[in-house]
mmCIF file of C-alpha atoms in Angstrom:
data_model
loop_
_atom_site.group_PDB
_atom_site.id
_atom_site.type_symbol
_atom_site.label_atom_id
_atom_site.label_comp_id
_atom_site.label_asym_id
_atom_site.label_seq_id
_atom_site.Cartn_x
_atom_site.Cartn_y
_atom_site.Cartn_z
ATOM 1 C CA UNK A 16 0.000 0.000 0.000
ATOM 2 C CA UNK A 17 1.247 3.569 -1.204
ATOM 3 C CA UNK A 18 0.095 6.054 1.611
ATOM 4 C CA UNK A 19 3.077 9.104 1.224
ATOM 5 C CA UNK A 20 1.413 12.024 0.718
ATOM 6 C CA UNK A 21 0.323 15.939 2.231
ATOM 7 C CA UNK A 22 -0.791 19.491 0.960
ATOM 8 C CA UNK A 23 -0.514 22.623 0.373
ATOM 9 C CA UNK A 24 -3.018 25.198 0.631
ATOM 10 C CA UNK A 25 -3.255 28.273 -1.584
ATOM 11 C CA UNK A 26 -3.980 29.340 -4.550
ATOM 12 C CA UNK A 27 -2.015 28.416 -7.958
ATOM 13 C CA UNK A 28 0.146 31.571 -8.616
ATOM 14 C CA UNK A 29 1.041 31.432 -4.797
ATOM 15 C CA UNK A 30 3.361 28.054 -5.258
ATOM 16 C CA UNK A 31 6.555 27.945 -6.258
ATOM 17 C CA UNK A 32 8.580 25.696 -8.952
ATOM 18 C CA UNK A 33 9.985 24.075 -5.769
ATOM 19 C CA UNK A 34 6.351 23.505 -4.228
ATOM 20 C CA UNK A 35 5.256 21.989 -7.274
ATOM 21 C CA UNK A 36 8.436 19.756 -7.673
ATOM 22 C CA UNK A 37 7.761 18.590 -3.815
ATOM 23 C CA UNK A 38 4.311 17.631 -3.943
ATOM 24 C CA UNK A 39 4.861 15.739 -7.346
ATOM 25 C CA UNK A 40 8.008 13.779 -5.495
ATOM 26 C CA UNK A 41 5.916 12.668 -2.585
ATOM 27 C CA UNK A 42 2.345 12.543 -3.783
ATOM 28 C CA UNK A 43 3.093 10.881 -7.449
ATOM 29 C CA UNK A 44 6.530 9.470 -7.500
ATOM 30 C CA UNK A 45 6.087 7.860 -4.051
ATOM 31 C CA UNK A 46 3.124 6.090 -5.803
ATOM 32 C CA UNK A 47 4.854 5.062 -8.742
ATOM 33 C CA UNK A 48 7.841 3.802 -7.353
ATOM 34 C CA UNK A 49 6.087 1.908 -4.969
ATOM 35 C CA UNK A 50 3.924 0.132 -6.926
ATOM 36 C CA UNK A 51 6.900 -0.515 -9.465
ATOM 37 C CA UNK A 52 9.095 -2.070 -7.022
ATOM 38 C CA UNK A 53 6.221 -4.239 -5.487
ATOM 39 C CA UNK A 54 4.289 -5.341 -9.237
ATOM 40 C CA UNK A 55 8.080 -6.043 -10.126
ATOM 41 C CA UNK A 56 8.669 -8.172 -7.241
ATOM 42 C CA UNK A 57 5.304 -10.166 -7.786
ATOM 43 C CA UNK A 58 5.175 -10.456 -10.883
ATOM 44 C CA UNK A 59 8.496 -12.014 -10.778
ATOM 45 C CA UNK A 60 7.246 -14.296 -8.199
ATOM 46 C CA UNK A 61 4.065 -15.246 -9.918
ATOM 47 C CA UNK A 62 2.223 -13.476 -7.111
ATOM 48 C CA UNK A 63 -1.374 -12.703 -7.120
ATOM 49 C CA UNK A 64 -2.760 -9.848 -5.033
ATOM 50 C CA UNK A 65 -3.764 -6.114 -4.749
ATOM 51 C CA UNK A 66 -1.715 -3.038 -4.868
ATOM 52 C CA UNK A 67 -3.123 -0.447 -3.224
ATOM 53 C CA UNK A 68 -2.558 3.460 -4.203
ATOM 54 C CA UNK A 69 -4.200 6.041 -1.428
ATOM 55 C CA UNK A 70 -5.124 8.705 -3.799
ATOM 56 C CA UNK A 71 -7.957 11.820 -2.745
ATOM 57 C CA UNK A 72 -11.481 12.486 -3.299
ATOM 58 C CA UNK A 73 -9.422 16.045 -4.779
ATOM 59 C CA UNK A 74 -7.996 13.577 -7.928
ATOM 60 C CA UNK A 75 -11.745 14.488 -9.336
ATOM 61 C CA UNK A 76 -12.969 17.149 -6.692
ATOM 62 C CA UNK A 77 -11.461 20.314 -8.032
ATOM 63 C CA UNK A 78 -10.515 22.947 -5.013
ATOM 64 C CA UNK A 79 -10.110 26.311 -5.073
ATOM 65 C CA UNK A 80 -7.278 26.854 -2.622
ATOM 66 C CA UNK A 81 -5.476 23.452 -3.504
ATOM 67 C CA UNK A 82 -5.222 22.661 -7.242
ATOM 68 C CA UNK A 83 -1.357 21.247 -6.679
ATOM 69 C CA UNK A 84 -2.766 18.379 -4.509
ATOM 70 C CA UNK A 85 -5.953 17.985 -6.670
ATOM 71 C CA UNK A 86 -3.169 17.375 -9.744
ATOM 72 C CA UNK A 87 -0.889 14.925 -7.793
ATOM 73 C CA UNK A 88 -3.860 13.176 -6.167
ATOM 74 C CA UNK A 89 -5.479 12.875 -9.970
ATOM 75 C CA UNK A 90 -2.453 11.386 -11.661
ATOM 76 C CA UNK A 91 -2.388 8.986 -8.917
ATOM 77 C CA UNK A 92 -6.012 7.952 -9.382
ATOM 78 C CA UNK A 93 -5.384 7.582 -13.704
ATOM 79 C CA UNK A 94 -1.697 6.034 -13.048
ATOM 80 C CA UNK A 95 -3.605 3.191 -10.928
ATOM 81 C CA UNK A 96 -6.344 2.825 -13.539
ATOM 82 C CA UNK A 97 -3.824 2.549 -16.347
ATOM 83 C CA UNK A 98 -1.155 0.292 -14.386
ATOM 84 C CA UNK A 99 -4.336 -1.948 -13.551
ATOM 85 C CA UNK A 100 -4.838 -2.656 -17.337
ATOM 86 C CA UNK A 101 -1.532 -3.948 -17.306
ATOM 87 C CA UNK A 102 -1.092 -6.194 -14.207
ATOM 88 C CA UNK A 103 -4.739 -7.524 -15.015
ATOM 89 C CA UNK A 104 -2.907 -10.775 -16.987
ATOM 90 C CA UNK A 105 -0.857 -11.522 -13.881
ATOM 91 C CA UNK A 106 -3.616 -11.308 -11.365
ATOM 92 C CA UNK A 107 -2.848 -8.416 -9.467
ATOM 93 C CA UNK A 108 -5.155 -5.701 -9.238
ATOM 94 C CA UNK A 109 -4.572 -2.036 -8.612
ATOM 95 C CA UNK A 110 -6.796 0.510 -6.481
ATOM 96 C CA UNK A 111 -7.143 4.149 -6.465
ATOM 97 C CA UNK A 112 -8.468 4.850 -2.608
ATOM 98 C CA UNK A 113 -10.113 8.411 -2.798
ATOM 99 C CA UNK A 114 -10.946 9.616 0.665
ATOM 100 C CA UNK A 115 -12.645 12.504 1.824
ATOM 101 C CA UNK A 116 -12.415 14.575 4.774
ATOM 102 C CA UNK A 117 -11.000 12.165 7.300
ATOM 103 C CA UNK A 118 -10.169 13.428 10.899
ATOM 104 C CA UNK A 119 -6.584 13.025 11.108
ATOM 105 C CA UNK A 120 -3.547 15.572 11.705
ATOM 106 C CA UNK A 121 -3.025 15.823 8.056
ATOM 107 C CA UNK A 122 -4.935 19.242 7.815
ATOM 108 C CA UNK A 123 -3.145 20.596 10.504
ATOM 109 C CA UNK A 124 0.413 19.902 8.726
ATOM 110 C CA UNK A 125 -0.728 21.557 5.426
ATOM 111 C CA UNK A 126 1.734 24.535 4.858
ATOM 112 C CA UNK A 127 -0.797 27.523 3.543
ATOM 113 C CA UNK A 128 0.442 29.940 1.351
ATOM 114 C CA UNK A 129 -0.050 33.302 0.215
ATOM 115 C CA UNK A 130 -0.951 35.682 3.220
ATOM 116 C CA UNK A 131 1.295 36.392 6.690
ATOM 117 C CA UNK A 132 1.790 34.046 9.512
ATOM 118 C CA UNK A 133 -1.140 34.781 11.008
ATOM 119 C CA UNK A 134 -3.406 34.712 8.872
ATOM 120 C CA UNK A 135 -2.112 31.594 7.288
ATOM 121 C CA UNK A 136 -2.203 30.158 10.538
ATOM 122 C CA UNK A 137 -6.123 31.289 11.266
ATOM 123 C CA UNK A 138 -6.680 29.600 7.896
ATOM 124 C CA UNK A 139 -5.388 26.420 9.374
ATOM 125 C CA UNK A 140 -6.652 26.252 12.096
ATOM 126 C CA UNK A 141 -10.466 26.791 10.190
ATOM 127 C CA UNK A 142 -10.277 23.774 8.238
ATOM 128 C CA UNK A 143 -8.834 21.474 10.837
ATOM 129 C CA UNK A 144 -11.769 22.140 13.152
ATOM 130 C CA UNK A 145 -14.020 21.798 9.989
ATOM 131 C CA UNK A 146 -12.262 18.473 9.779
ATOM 132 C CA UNK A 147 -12.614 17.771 13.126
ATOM 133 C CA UNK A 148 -16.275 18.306 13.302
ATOM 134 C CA UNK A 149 -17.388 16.670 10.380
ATOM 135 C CA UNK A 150 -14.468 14.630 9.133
ATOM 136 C CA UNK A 151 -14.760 10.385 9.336
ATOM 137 C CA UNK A 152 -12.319 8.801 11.536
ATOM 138 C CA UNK A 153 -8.985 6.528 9.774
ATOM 139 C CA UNK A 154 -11.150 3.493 10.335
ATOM 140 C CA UNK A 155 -13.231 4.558 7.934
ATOM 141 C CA UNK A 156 -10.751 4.027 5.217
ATOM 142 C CA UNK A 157 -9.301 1.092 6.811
ATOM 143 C CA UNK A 158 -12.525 -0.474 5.580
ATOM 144 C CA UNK A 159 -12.517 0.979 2.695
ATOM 145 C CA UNK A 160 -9.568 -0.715 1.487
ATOM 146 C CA UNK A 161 -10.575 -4.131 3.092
ATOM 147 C CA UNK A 162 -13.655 -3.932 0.797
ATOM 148 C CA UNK A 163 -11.712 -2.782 -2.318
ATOM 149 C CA UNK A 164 -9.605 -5.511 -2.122
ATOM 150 C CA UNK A 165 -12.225 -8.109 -1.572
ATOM 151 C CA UNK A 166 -13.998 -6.664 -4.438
ATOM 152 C CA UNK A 167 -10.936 -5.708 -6.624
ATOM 153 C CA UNK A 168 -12.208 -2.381 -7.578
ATOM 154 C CA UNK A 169 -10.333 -0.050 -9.194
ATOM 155 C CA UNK A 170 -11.786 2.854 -7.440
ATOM 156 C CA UNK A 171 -12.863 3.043 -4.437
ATOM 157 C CA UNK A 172 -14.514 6.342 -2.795
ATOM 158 C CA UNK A 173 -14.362 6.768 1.110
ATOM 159 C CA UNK A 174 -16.818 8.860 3.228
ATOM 160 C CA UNK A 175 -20.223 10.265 1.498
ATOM 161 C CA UNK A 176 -18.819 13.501 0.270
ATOM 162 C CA UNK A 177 -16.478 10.942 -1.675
ATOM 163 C CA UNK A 178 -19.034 8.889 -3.375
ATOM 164 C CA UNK A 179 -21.582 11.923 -3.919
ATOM 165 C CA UNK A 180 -17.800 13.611 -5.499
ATOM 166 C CA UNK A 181 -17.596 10.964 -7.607
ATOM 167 C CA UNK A 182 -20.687 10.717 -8.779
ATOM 168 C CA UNK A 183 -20.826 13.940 -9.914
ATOM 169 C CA UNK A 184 -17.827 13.915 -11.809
ATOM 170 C CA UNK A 185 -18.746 10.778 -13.789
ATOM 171 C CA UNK A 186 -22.455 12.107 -14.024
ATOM 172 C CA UNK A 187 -22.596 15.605 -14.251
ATOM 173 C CA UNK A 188 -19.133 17.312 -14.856
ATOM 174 C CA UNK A 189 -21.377 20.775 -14.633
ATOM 175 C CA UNK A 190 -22.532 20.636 -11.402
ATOM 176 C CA UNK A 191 -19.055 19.645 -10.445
ATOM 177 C CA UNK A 192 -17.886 22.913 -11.132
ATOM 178 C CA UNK A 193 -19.999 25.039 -9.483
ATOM 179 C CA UNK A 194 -20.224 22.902 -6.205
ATOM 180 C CA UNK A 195 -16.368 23.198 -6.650
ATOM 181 C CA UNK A 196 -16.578 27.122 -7.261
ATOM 182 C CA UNK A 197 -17.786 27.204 -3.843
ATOM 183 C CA UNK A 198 -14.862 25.533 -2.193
ATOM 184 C CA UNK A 199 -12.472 27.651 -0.074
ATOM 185 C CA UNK A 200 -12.562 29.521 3.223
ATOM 186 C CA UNK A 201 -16.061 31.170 2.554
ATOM 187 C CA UNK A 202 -17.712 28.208 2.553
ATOM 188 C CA UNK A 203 -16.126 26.674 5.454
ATOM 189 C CA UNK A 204 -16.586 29.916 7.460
ATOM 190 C CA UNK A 205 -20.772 29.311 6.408
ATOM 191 C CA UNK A 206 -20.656 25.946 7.205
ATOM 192 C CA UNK A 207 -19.312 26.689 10.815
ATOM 193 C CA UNK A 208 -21.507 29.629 11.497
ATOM 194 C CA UNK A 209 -24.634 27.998 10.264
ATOM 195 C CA UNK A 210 -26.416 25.784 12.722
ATOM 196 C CA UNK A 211 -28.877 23.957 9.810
ATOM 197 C CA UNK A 212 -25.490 23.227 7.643
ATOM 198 C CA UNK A 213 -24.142 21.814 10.979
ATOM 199 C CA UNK A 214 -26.996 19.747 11.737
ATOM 200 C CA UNK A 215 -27.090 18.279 8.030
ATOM 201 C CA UNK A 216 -23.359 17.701 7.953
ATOM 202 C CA UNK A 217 -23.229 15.979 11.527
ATOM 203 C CA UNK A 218 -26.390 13.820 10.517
ATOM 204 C CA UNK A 219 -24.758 12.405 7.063
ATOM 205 C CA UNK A 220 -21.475 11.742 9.253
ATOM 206 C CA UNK A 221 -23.677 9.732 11.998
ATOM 207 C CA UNK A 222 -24.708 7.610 9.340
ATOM 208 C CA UNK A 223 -21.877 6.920 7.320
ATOM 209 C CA UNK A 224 -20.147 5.412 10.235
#
């Protein structure tokens, strides 16, 4: 399993060459190399089995402040697909995991860009109690992968933001775009201030447990 990977947050023009050339290192080559020295290794062996590639709900969710890690997550997502095609003969089988929000200290180690300290640190500290509150716990992709595997699916959304995400983007590449104009720090300020989006965000979590 290829798990190596954080983000950024900020928008395009505020990255550097450098930020670019880090995220593609860990996010995609991580990925790649993993799966090459493990397919190479079973393969070899005449080993059946599942490779598994953790990429993002992001590879089809585009975001505002975040299109690096939206890129990365997406060529991980389409690099599994294609590398599937090609281990199919040996009986391996490759998954894309695409997660959504999931509680975990990931959102709190994003570097944001683009504004001072504190203000990048406000930013911060915004989405990882949006996380917090209405993010699904590790477990949930824990099972997620158990299932993929069992299943052999080539992609496998986690979390319902994930699957409704995905269903959009296969479905109805319009909507898509304006439910992803919407992404950023205005919306998470309206979600936290806004007791009904609360409610309805804390009642899909309860049942997607």
């Amino acid at each position: 399993m290829n798990n190596a990977g954080y983000t950024t947050a900020g928008r395009f023009l505020d990255h550097s060459a450098d930020d670019w050339a880090d995220l593609v290192a860990v996010n995609v080559r991580g990925a790649v190399t993993g799966s090459r020295l493990c397919a190479r290794r079973m393969v070899d062996a005449g080993i059946r089995g599942q490779i598994i590639n953790v990429a993002s709900g992001a590879a089809y969710t585009p975001l505002t402040v975040s299109s690096p890690y939206c890129t990365t997550k997406a060529a991980v997502m389409m690099f599994s697909e294609a590398f599937r095609l090609e281990l199919r003969p040996h009986g391996i089988g490759v998954t894309a995991i695409c997660p959504g929000a999931i509680n975990t200290g990931f959102y709190t180690a994003a570097r944001h860009l683009g504004s001072d300290a504190a203000v990048n640190t406000q930013r911060r500290d915004l989405s990882a109690g949006a996380i917090a509150r209405f993010g699904s716990g590790p477990d949930a992709v824990a099972k997620a992968i158990v299932r993929s595997v069992r299943a052999n699916r080539a992609i496998q959304p986690v979390t319902t933001e994930a699957y409704l995400g995905y269903a959009l983007w296969r479905l109805s590449p319009t909507v898509m775009k304006v439910i992803a104009r919407l992404s950023g720090e205005g919306t998470l300020r309206y979600v936290e201030n806004t007791s009904l989006v609360r409610t309805a965000m804390g009642w899909l979590k309860e049942r997607t447990k």
